[in-house]
Amino acid sequence: MIKLPDLPYDQDALSPHIPKSLLEFHYDKHHKAYVDNLNKLIKDTKYEDKDLEYIIAESSGPIFNNAAQVFNHAVFWNSMTPDYTDPEGPLEAAINKSFGSLDEFKEKWKSAGTQLFGSGWIWLVQEGVDLVITPTKDAKLPNEGMPLLVMDVWEHAYYPRYQNRRPEYIDAFLKVINWKFAAENYDE
Ligand code: MN3
């Protein structure tokens, strides 16, 4: 039985960038639906008592899609914070080395998010000493490296608030991006 993880903040905590109406809908409806679907799909299968990481690694098709979406959304909630602060220390140095500056990172992130066609995710990934921006389609996770944070660019992530203006949603995400979470995942 896979559980819906708690949101790490109140549903209105990211307002006005990610308003409560958007977060509520995204978490209570979409994320919960992936959890419910997954539990139905794994009932009476070899995955029933396994943890999410195992299911993602070993499954395919609808079970993989729902399991990966459960995982990706949990990372996504943690990739945002009501208490934005710029990256510091080793993570800041890695951003400057890999992207030139924080502003250049933001431009590249926005460009990657805008250019991803259809539904998917934009990941900040550590590959060795480098940071890279990796887009993935649908429910997929990056094939290599350590994900530091992720942004949901499925239409359901922004349409109710931003309609077709995905770049505006990405600007909003960048105002609440959780660099402390990324730093926790970053291996110096
Ligand atoms: Mn979503």
JSON list of C-alpha atoms and ligand atoms in Angstrom, two decimals:
[
{"chain": "A", "resi": 1, "resn": "MET", "atom": "CA", "xyz": [0.00, 0.00, 0.00]},
{"chain": "A", "resi": 2, "resn": "ILE", "atom": "CA", "xyz": [1.56, 3.25, -1.16]},
{"chain": "A", "resi": 3, "resn": "LYS", "atom": "CA", "xyz": [0.58, 6.35, 0.80]},
{"chain": "A", "resi": 4, "resn": "LEU", "atom": "CA", "xyz": [0.04, 9.91, -0.37]},
{"chain": "A", "resi": 5, "resn": "PRO", "atom": "CA", "xyz": [2.88, 11.88, 1.25]},
{"chain": "A", "resi": 6, "resn": "ASP", "atom": "CA", "xyz": [1.99, 15.03, 3.16]},
{"chain": "A", "resi": 7, "resn": "LEU", "atom": "CA", "xyz": [2.59, 18.40, 1.55]},
{"chain": "A", "resi": 8, "resn": "PRO", "atom": "CA", "xyz": [5.62, 20.00, 3.25]},
{"chain": "A", "resi": 9, "resn": "TYR", "atom": "CA", "xyz": [3.69, 23.31, 3.73]},
{"chain": "A", "resi": 10, "resn": "ASP", "atom": "CA", "xyz": [0.13, 24.65, 3.86]},
{"chain": "A", "resi": 11, "resn": "GLN", "atom": "CA", "xyz": [-1.78, 24.74, 0.59]},
{"chain": "A", "resi": 12, "resn": "ASP", "atom": "CA", "xyz": [-1.78, 28.55, 0.57]},
{"chain": "A", "resi": 13, "resn": "ALA", "atom": "CA", "xyz": [1.92, 28.86, 1.50]},
{"chain": "A", "resi": 14, "resn": "LEU", "atom": "CA", "xyz": [3.21, 29.41, -2.06]},
{"chain": "A", "resi": 15, "resn": "SER", "atom": "CA", "xyz": [0.60, 32.04, -2.92]},
{"chain": "A", "resi": 16, "resn": "PRO", "atom": "CA", "xyz": [0.46, 34.20, -4.99]},
{"chain": "A", "resi": 17, "resn": "HIS", "atom": "CA", "xyz": [3.03, 32.43, -7.22]},
{"chain": "A", "resi": 18, "resn": "ILE", "atom": "CA", "xyz": [1.39, 29.02, -6.91]},
{"chain": "A", "resi": 19, "resn": "PRO", "atom": "CA", "xyz": [-2.05, 29.90, -5.52]},
{"chain": "A", "resi": 20, "resn": "LYS", "atom": "CA", "xyz": [-3.97, 27.65, -3.17]},
{"chain": "A", "resi": 21, "resn": "SER", "atom": "CA", "xyz": [-6.55, 26.81, -5.83]},
{"chain": "A", "resi": 22, "resn": "LEU", "atom": "CA", "xyz": [-3.83, 25.42, -8.08]},
{"chain": "A", "resi": 23, "resn": "LEU", "atom": "CA", "xyz": [-1.96, 23.51, -5.38]},
{"chain": "A", "resi": 24, "resn": "GLU", "atom": "CA", "xyz": [-5.12, 22.08, -3.86]},
{"chain": "A", "resi": 25, "resn": "PHE", "atom": "CA", "xyz": [-6.30, 20.79, -7.23]},
{"chain": "A", "resi": 26, "resn": "HIS", "atom": "CA", "xyz": [-2.86, 19.43, -8.12]},
{"chain": "A", "resi": 27, "resn": "TYR", "atom": "CA", "xyz": [-2.27, 17.66, -4.80]},
{"chain": "A", "resi": 28, "resn": "ASP", "atom": "CA", "xyz": [-5.76, 16.57, -3.75]},
{"chain": "A", "resi": 29, "resn": "LYS", "atom": "CA", "xyz": [-6.89, 15.50, -7.19]},
{"chain": "A", "resi": 30, "resn": "HIS", "atom": "CA", "xyz": [-3.89, 14.62, -9.35]},
{"chain": "A", "resi": 31, "resn": "HIS", "atom": "CA", "xyz": [-1.32, 13.35, -6.89]},
{"chain": "A", "resi": 32, "resn": "LYS", "atom": "CA", "xyz": [-3.93, 11.45, -4.89]},
{"chain": "A", "resi": 33, "resn": "ALA", "atom": "CA", "xyz": [-5.32, 9.89, -8.09]},
{"chain": "A", "resi": 34, "resn": "TYR", "atom": "CA", "xyz": [-1.88, 8.52, -8.99]},
{"chain": "A", "resi": 35, "resn": "VAL", "atom": "CA", "xyz": [-1.59, 6.98, -5.52]},
{"chain": "A", "resi": 36, "resn": "ASP", "atom": "CA", "xyz": [-5.10, 5.47, -5.71]},
{"chain": "A", "resi": 37, "resn": "ASN", "atom": "CA", "xyz": [-4.55, 4.15, -9.24]},
{"chain": "A", "resi": 38, "resn": "LEU", "atom": "CA", "xyz": [-1.22, 2.63, -8.28]},
{"chain": "A", "resi": 39, "resn": "ASN", "atom": "CA", "xyz": [-2.70, 0.84, -5.27]},
{"chain": "A", "resi": 40, "resn": "LYS", "atom": "CA", "xyz": [-5.48, -0.61, -7.45]},
{"chain": "A", "resi": 41, "resn": "LEU", "atom": "CA", "xyz": [-2.98, -1.72, -10.10]},
{"chain": "A", "resi": 42, "resn": "ILE", "atom": "CA", "xyz": [-0.55, -3.43, -7.69]},
{"chain": "A", "resi": 43, "resn": "LYS", "atom": "CA", "xyz": [-3.20, -5.23, -5.65]},
{"chain": "A", "resi": 44, "resn": "ASP", "atom": "CA", "xyz": [-2.58, -8.99, -5.80]},
{"chain": "A", "resi": 45, "resn": "THR", "atom": "CA", "xyz": [0.62, -8.53, -7.85]},
{"chain": "A", "resi": 46, "resn": "LYS", "atom": "CA", "xyz": [4.28, -9.00, -6.92]},
{"chain": "A", "resi": 47, "resn": "TYR", "atom": "CA", "xyz": [4.47, -5.24, -6.34]},
{"chain": "A", "resi": 48, "resn": "GLU", "atom": "CA", "xyz": [1.79, -5.17, -3.64]},
{"chain": "A", "resi": 49, "resn": "ASP", "atom": "CA", "xyz": [4.16, -5.05, -0.65]},
{"chain": "A", "resi": 50, "resn": "LYS", "atom": "CA", "xyz": [7.09, -3.38, -2.34]},
{"chain": "A", "resi": 51, "resn": "ASP", "atom": "CA", "xyz": [8.25, 0.19, -1.85]},
{"chain": "A", "resi": 52, "resn": "LEU", "atom": "CA", "xyz": [7.94, 2.87, -4.49]},
{"chain": "A", "resi": 53, "resn": "GLU", "atom": "CA", "xyz": [11.60, 2.82, -5.56]},
{"chain": "A", "resi": 54, "resn": "TYR", "atom": "CA", "xyz": [11.39, -0.92, -6.27]},
{"chain": "A", "resi": 55, "resn": "ILE", "atom": "CA", "xyz": [8.16, -0.56, -8.25]},
{"chain": "A", "resi": 56, "resn": "ILE", "atom": "CA", "xyz": [9.62, 2.27, -10.36]},
{"chain": "A", "resi": 57, "resn": "ALA", "atom": "CA", "xyz": [12.79, 0.29, -11.07]},
{"chain": "A", "resi": 58, "resn": "GLU", "atom": "CA", "xyz": [11.06, -3.00, -11.92]},
{"chain": "A", "resi": 59, "resn": "SER", "atom": "CA", "xyz": [7.76, -2.14, -13.58]},
{"chain": "A", "resi": 60, "resn": "SER", "atom": "CA", "xyz": [6.57, -0.80, -16.93]},
{"chain": "A", "resi": 61, "resn": "GLY", "atom": "CA", "xyz": [3.33, 0.40, -18.49]},
{"chain": "A", "resi": 62, "resn": "PRO", "atom": "CA", "xyz": [0.53, 1.72, -16.27]},
{"chain": "A", "resi": 63, "resn": "ILE", "atom": "CA", "xyz": [2.15, 0.54, -13.01]},
{"chain": "A", "resi": 64, "resn": "PHE", "atom": "CA", "xyz": [5.39, 2.37, -13.86]},
{"chain": "A", "resi": 65, "resn": "ASN", "atom": "CA", "xyz": [3.53, 5.48, -14.99]},
{"chain": "A", "resi": 66, "resn": "ASN", "atom": "CA", "xyz": [1.51, 5.80, -11.80]},
{"chain": "A", "resi": 67, "resn": "ALA", "atom": "CA", "xyz": [4.41, 4.87, -9.50]},
{"chain": "A", "resi": 68, "resn": "ALA", "atom": "CA", "xyz": [6.73, 7.37, -11.18]},
{"chain": "A", "resi": 69, "resn": "GLN", "atom": "CA", "xyz": [4.08, 10.09, -11.00]},
{"chain": "A", "resi": 70, "resn": "VAL", "atom": "CA", "xyz": [3.63, 9.41, -7.26]},
{"chain": "A", "resi": 71, "resn": "PHE", "atom": "CA", "xyz": [7.40, 9.79, -6.78]},
{"chain": "A", "resi": 72, "resn": "ASN", "atom": "CA", "xyz": [7.87, 12.78, -9.10]},
{"chain": "A", "resi": 73, "resn": "HIS", "atom": "CA", "xyz": [5.14, 14.78, -7.39]},
{"chain": "A", "resi": 74, "resn": "ALA", "atom": "CA", "xyz": [6.65, 14.13, -3.96]},
{"chain": "A", "resi": 75, "resn": "VAL", "atom": "CA", "xyz": [9.98, 15.50, -5.23]},
{"chain": "A", "resi": 76, "resn": "PHE", "atom": "CA", "xyz": [8.14, 18.40, -6.87]},
{"chain": "A", "resi": 77, "resn": "TRP", "atom": "CA", "xyz": [6.41, 19.54, -3.63]},
{"chain": "A", "resi": 78, "resn": "ASN", "atom": "CA", "xyz": [9.79, 19.55, -1.95]},
{"chain": "A", "resi": 79, "resn": "SER", "atom": "CA", "xyz": [11.29, 21.49, -4.85]},
{"chain": "A", "resi": 80, "resn": "MET", "atom": "CA", "xyz": [9.22, 24.53, -3.80]},
{"chain": "A", "resi": 81, "resn": "THR", "atom": "CA", "xyz": [9.30, 26.53, -0.58]},
{"chain": "A", "resi": 82, "resn": "PRO", "atom": "CA", "xyz": [7.50, 29.51, 0.94]},
{"chain": "A", "resi": 83, "resn": "ASP", "atom": "CA", "xyz": [10.91, 30.71, 2.25]},
{"chain": "A", "resi": 84, "resn": "TYR", "atom": "CA", "xyz": [12.96, 31.34, -0.88]},
{"chain": "A", "resi": 85, "resn": "THR", "atom": "CA", "xyz": [16.68, 31.93, -0.46]},
{"chain": "A", "resi": 86, "resn": "ASP", "atom": "CA", "xyz": [19.40, 31.96, -3.13]},
{"chain": "A", "resi": 87, "resn": "PRO", "atom": "CA", "xyz": [21.68, 28.92, -3.36]},
{"chain": "A", "resi": 88, "resn": "GLU", "atom": "CA", "xyz": [24.76, 29.09, -1.16]},
{"chain": "A", "resi": 89, "resn": "GLY", "atom": "CA", "xyz": [28.13, 27.42, -0.68]},
{"chain": "A", "resi": 90, "resn": "PRO", "atom": "CA", "xyz": [29.06, 24.38, -2.78]},
{"chain": "A", "resi": 91, "resn": "LEU", "atom": "CA", "xyz": [25.71, 24.33, -4.63]},
{"chain": "A", "resi": 92, "resn": "GLU", "atom": "CA", "xyz": [26.07, 27.99, -5.59]},
{"chain": "A", "resi": 93, "resn": "ALA", "atom": "CA", "xyz": [29.60, 27.26, -6.84]},
{"chain": "A", "resi": 94, "resn": "ALA", "atom": "CA", "xyz": [28.33, 24.29, -8.87]},
{"chain": "A", "resi": 95, "resn": "ILE", "atom": "CA", "xyz": [25.58, 26.42, -10.45]},
{"chain": "A", "resi": 96, "resn": "ASN", "atom": "CA", "xyz": [28.08, 29.10, -11.40]},
{"chain": "A", "resi": 97, "resn": "LYS", "atom": "CA", "xyz": [30.47, 26.52, -12.83]},
{"chain": "A", "resi": 98, "resn": "SER", "atom": "CA", "xyz": [27.82, 24.63, -14.81]},
{"chain": "A", "resi": 99, "resn": "PHE", "atom": "CA", "xyz": [25.61, 27.51, -15.97]},
{"chain": "A", "resi": 100, "resn": "GLY", "atom": "CA", "xyz": [27.71, 30.67, -15.60]},
{"chain": "A", "resi": 101, "resn": "SER", "atom": "CA", "xyz": [25.49, 32.33, -12.99]},
{"chain": "A", "resi": 102, "resn": "LEU", "atom": "CA", "xyz": [22.16, 31.92, -11.22]},
{"chain": "A", "resi": 103, "resn": "ASP", "atom": "CA", "xyz": [20.53, 34.21, -13.78]},
{"chain": "A", "resi": 104, "resn": "GLU", "atom": "CA", "xyz": [21.88, 32.14, -16.64]},
{"chain": "A", "resi": 105, "resn": "PHE", "atom": "CA", "xyz": [20.61, 29.00, -14.92]},
{"chain": "A", "resi": 106, "resn": "LYS", "atom": "CA", "xyz": [17.15, 30.58, -14.72]},
{"chain": "A", "resi": 107, "resn": "GLU", "atom": "CA", "xyz": [17.19, 31.42, -18.43]},
{"chain": "A", "resi": 108, "resn": "LYS", "atom": "CA", "xyz": [18.23, 27.89, -19.34]},
{"chain": "A", "resi": 109, "resn": "TRP", "atom": "CA", "xyz": [15.65, 26.38, -16.98]},
{"chain": "A", "resi": 110, "resn": "LYS", "atom": "CA", "xyz": [12.91, 28.53, -18.46]},
{"chain": "A", "resi": 111, "resn": "SER", "atom": "CA", "xyz": [13.98, 27.69, -21.97]},
{"chain": "A", "resi": 112, "resn": "ALA", "atom": "CA", "xyz": [14.02, 23.94, -21.22]},
{"chain": "A", "resi": 113, "resn": "GLY", "atom": "CA", "xyz": [10.57, 24.16, -19.61]},
{"chain": "A", "resi": 114, "resn": "THR", "atom": "CA", "xyz": [9.11, 26.18, -22.44]},
{"chain": "A", "resi": 115, "resn": "GLN", "atom": "CA", "xyz": [10.56, 23.94, -25.15]},
{"chain": "A", "resi": 116, "resn": "LEU", "atom": "CA", "xyz": [9.49, 20.59, -23.72]},
{"chain": "A", "resi": 117, "resn": "PHE", "atom": "CA", "xyz": [6.67, 19.56, -26.06]},
{"chain": "A", "resi": 118, "resn": "GLY", "atom": "CA", "xyz": [3.65, 18.06, -24.35]},
{"chain": "A", "resi": 119, "resn": "SER", "atom": "CA", "xyz": [3.69, 16.66, -20.81]},
{"chain": "A", "resi": 120, "resn": "GLY", "atom": "CA", "xyz": [6.76, 16.07, -18.72]},
{"chain": "A", "resi": 121, "resn": "TRP", "atom": "CA", "xyz": [9.21, 17.21, -16.10]},
{"chain": "A", "resi": 122, "resn": "ILE", "atom": "CA", "xyz": [12.28, 19.43, -15.93]},
{"chain": "A", "resi": 123, "resn": "TRP", "atom": "CA", "xyz": [14.97, 18.10, -13.58]},
{"chain": "A", "resi": 124, "resn": "LEU", "atom": "CA", "xyz": [18.11, 19.61, -12.14]},
{"chain": "A", "resi": 125, "resn": "VAL", "atom": "CA", "xyz": [20.49, 16.67, -12.06]},
{"chain": "A", "resi": 126, "resn": "GLN", "atom": "CA", "xyz": [23.98, 16.19, -10.67]},
{"chain": "A", "resi": 127, "resn": "GLU", "atom": "CA", "xyz": [26.21, 14.18, -12.99]},
{"chain": "A", "resi": 128, "resn": "GLY", "atom": "CA", "xyz": [29.59, 13.82, -11.33]},
{"chain": "A", "resi": 129, "resn": "VAL", "atom": "CA", "xyz": [30.79, 17.35, -10.62]},
{"chain": "A", "resi": 130, "resn": "ASP", "atom": "CA", "xyz": [28.43, 18.93, -13.17]},
{"chain": "A", "resi": 131, "resn": "LEU", "atom": "CA", "xyz": [24.85, 20.09, -12.90]},
{"chain": "A", "resi": 132, "resn": "VAL", "atom": "CA", "xyz": [22.62, 19.56, -15.93]},
{"chain": "A", "resi": 133, "resn": "ILE", "atom": "CA", "xyz": [19.03, 20.39, -16.82]},
{"chain": "A", "resi": 134, "resn": "THR", "atom": "CA", "xyz": [17.27, 17.24, -17.99]},
{"chain": "A", "resi": 135, "resn": "PRO", "atom": "CA", "xyz": [13.76, 17.26, -19.49]},
{"chain": "A", "resi": 136, "resn": "THR", "atom": "CA", "xyz": [11.81, 13.99, -19.35]},
{"chain": "A", "resi": 137, "resn": "LYS", "atom": "CA", "xyz": [8.60, 13.03, -21.13]},
{"chain": "A", "resi": 138, "resn": "ASP", "atom": "CA", "xyz": [5.39, 11.94, -19.43]},
{"chain": "A", "resi": 139, "resn": "ALA", "atom": "CA", "xyz": [6.20, 10.16, -16.15]},
{"chain": "A", "resi": 140, "resn": "LYS", "atom": "CA", "xyz": [9.85, 9.38, -16.86]},
{"chain": "A", "resi": 141, "resn": "LEU", "atom": "CA", "xyz": [12.76, 10.04, -14.50]},
{"chain": "A", "resi": 142, "resn": "PRO", "atom": "CA", "xyz": [16.29, 10.97, -15.61]},
{"chain": "A", "resi": 143, "resn": "ASN", "atom": "CA", "xyz": [18.25, 7.94, -16.83]},
{"chain": "A", "resi": 144, "resn": "GLU", "atom": "CA", "xyz": [21.43, 8.98, -15.08]},
{"chain": "A", "resi": 145, "resn": "GLY", "atom": "CA", "xyz": [22.69, 11.22, -12.32]},
{"chain": "A", "resi": 146, "resn": "MET", "atom": "CA", "xyz": [21.21, 12.34, -9.03]},
{"chain": "A", "resi": 147, "resn": "PRO", "atom": "CA", "xyz": [18.04, 14.49, -9.27]},
{"chain": "A", "resi": 148, "resn": "LEU", "atom": "CA", "xyz": [18.34, 17.60, -7.07]},
{"chain": "A", "resi": 149, "resn": "LEU", "atom": "CA", "xyz": [14.91, 19.07, -7.80]},
{"chain": "A", "resi": 150, "resn": "VAL", "atom": "CA", "xyz": [12.13, 18.97, -10.37]},
{"chain": "A", "resi": 151, "resn": "MET", "atom": "CA", "xyz": [9.43, 21.12, -11.99]},
{"chain": "A", "resi": 152, "resn": "ASP", "atom": "CA", "xyz": [6.13, 19.70, -13.25]},
{"chain": "A", "resi": 153, "resn": "VAL", "atom": "CA", "xyz": [5.29, 20.99, -16.74]},
{"chain": "A", "resi": 154, "resn": "TRP", "atom": "CA", "xyz": [2.19, 18.90, -17.33]},
{"chain": "A", "resi": 155, "resn": "GLU", "atom": "CA", "xyz": [-0.66, 21.25, -18.23]},
{"chain": "A", "resi": 156, "resn": "HIS", "atom": "CA", "xyz": [-2.50, 20.35, -15.01]},
{"chain": "A", "resi": 157, "resn": "ALA", "atom": "CA", "xyz": [0.39, 21.96, -13.09]},
{"chain": "A", "resi": 158, "resn": "TYR", "atom": "CA", "xyz": [-0.39, 25.45, -14.38]},
{"chain": "A", "resi": 159, "resn": "TYR", "atom": "CA", "xyz": [-3.45, 25.61, -16.62]},
{"chain": "A", "resi": 160, "resn": "PRO", "atom": "CA", "xyz": [-6.04, 26.47, -13.95]},
{"chain": "A", "resi": 161, "resn": "ARG", "atom": "CA", "xyz": [-4.02, 29.58, -13.00]},
{"chain": "A", "resi": 162, "resn": "TYR", "atom": "CA", "xyz": [-1.82, 30.42, -15.99]},
{"chain": "A", "resi": 163, "resn": "GLN", "atom": "CA", "xyz": [-3.78, 28.83, -18.87]},
{"chain": "A", "resi": 164, "resn": "ASN", "atom": "CA", "xyz": [-1.45, 28.44, -21.85]},
{"chain": "A", "resi": 165, "resn": "ARG", "atom": "CA", "xyz": [1.17, 30.80, -20.41]},
{"chain": "A", "resi": 166, "resn": "ARG", "atom": "CA", "xyz": [3.69, 28.16, -19.38]},
{"chain": "A", "resi": 167, "resn": "PRO", "atom": "CA", "xyz": [6.60, 30.68, -19.26]},
{"chain": "A", "resi": 168, "resn": "GLU", "atom": "CA", "xyz": [4.71, 32.71, -16.60]},
{"chain": "A", "resi": 169, "resn": "TYR", "atom": "CA", "xyz": [4.24, 29.58, -14.54]},
{"chain": "A", "resi": 170, "resn": "ILE", "atom": "CA", "xyz": [7.97, 28.83, -14.84]},
{"chain": "A", "resi": 171, "resn": "ASP", "atom": "CA", "xyz": [8.77, 32.36, -13.63]},
{"chain": "A", "resi": 172, "resn": "ALA", "atom": "CA", "xyz": [6.47, 31.70, -10.65]},
{"chain": "A", "resi": 173, "resn": "PHE", "atom": "CA", "xyz": [8.18, 28.38, -9.93]},
{"chain": "A", "resi": 174, "resn": "LEU", "atom": "CA", "xyz": [11.59, 30.09, -9.96]},
{"chain": "A", "resi": 175, "resn": "LYS", "atom": "CA", "xyz": [10.37, 32.47, -7.23]},
{"chain": "A", "resi": 176, "resn": "VAL", "atom": "CA", "xyz": [9.58, 29.56, -4.90]},
{"chain": "A", "resi": 177, "resn": "ILE", "atom": "CA", "xyz": [12.32, 27.14, -5.99]},
{"chain": "A", "resi": 178, "resn": "ASN", "atom": "CA", "xyz": [13.75, 25.31, -2.98]},
{"chain": "A", "resi": 179, "resn": "TRP", "atom": "CA", "xyz": [17.52, 25.61, -3.17]},
{"chain": "A", "resi": 180, "resn": "LYS", "atom": "CA", "xyz": [17.90, 24.19, 0.34]},
{"chain": "A", "resi": 181, "resn": "PHE", "atom": "CA", "xyz": [16.27, 20.95, -0.83]},
{"chain": "A", "resi": 182, "resn": "ALA", "atom": "CA", "xyz": [18.59, 20.87, -3.85]},
{"chain": "A", "resi": 183, "resn": "ALA", "atom": "CA", "xyz": [21.57, 21.43, -1.53]},
{"chain": "A", "resi": 184, "resn": "GLU", "atom": "CA", "xyz": [20.48, 18.49, 0.66]},
{"chain": "A", "resi": 185, "resn": "ASN", "atom": "CA", "xyz": [20.52, 16.24, -2.41]},
{"chain": "A", "resi": 186, "resn": "TYR", "atom": "CA", "xyz": [23.77, 17.65, -3.77]},
{"chain": "A", "resi": 187, "resn": "ASP", "atom": "CA", "xyz": [26.80, 15.47, -3.13]},
{"chain": "A", "resi": 188, "resn": "GLU", "atom": "CA", "xyz": [29.87, 17.62, -2.55]},
{"chain": "B", "resi": 1, "resn": "MN3", "atom": "MN", "xyz": [1.41, 17.07, -11.78]}
]
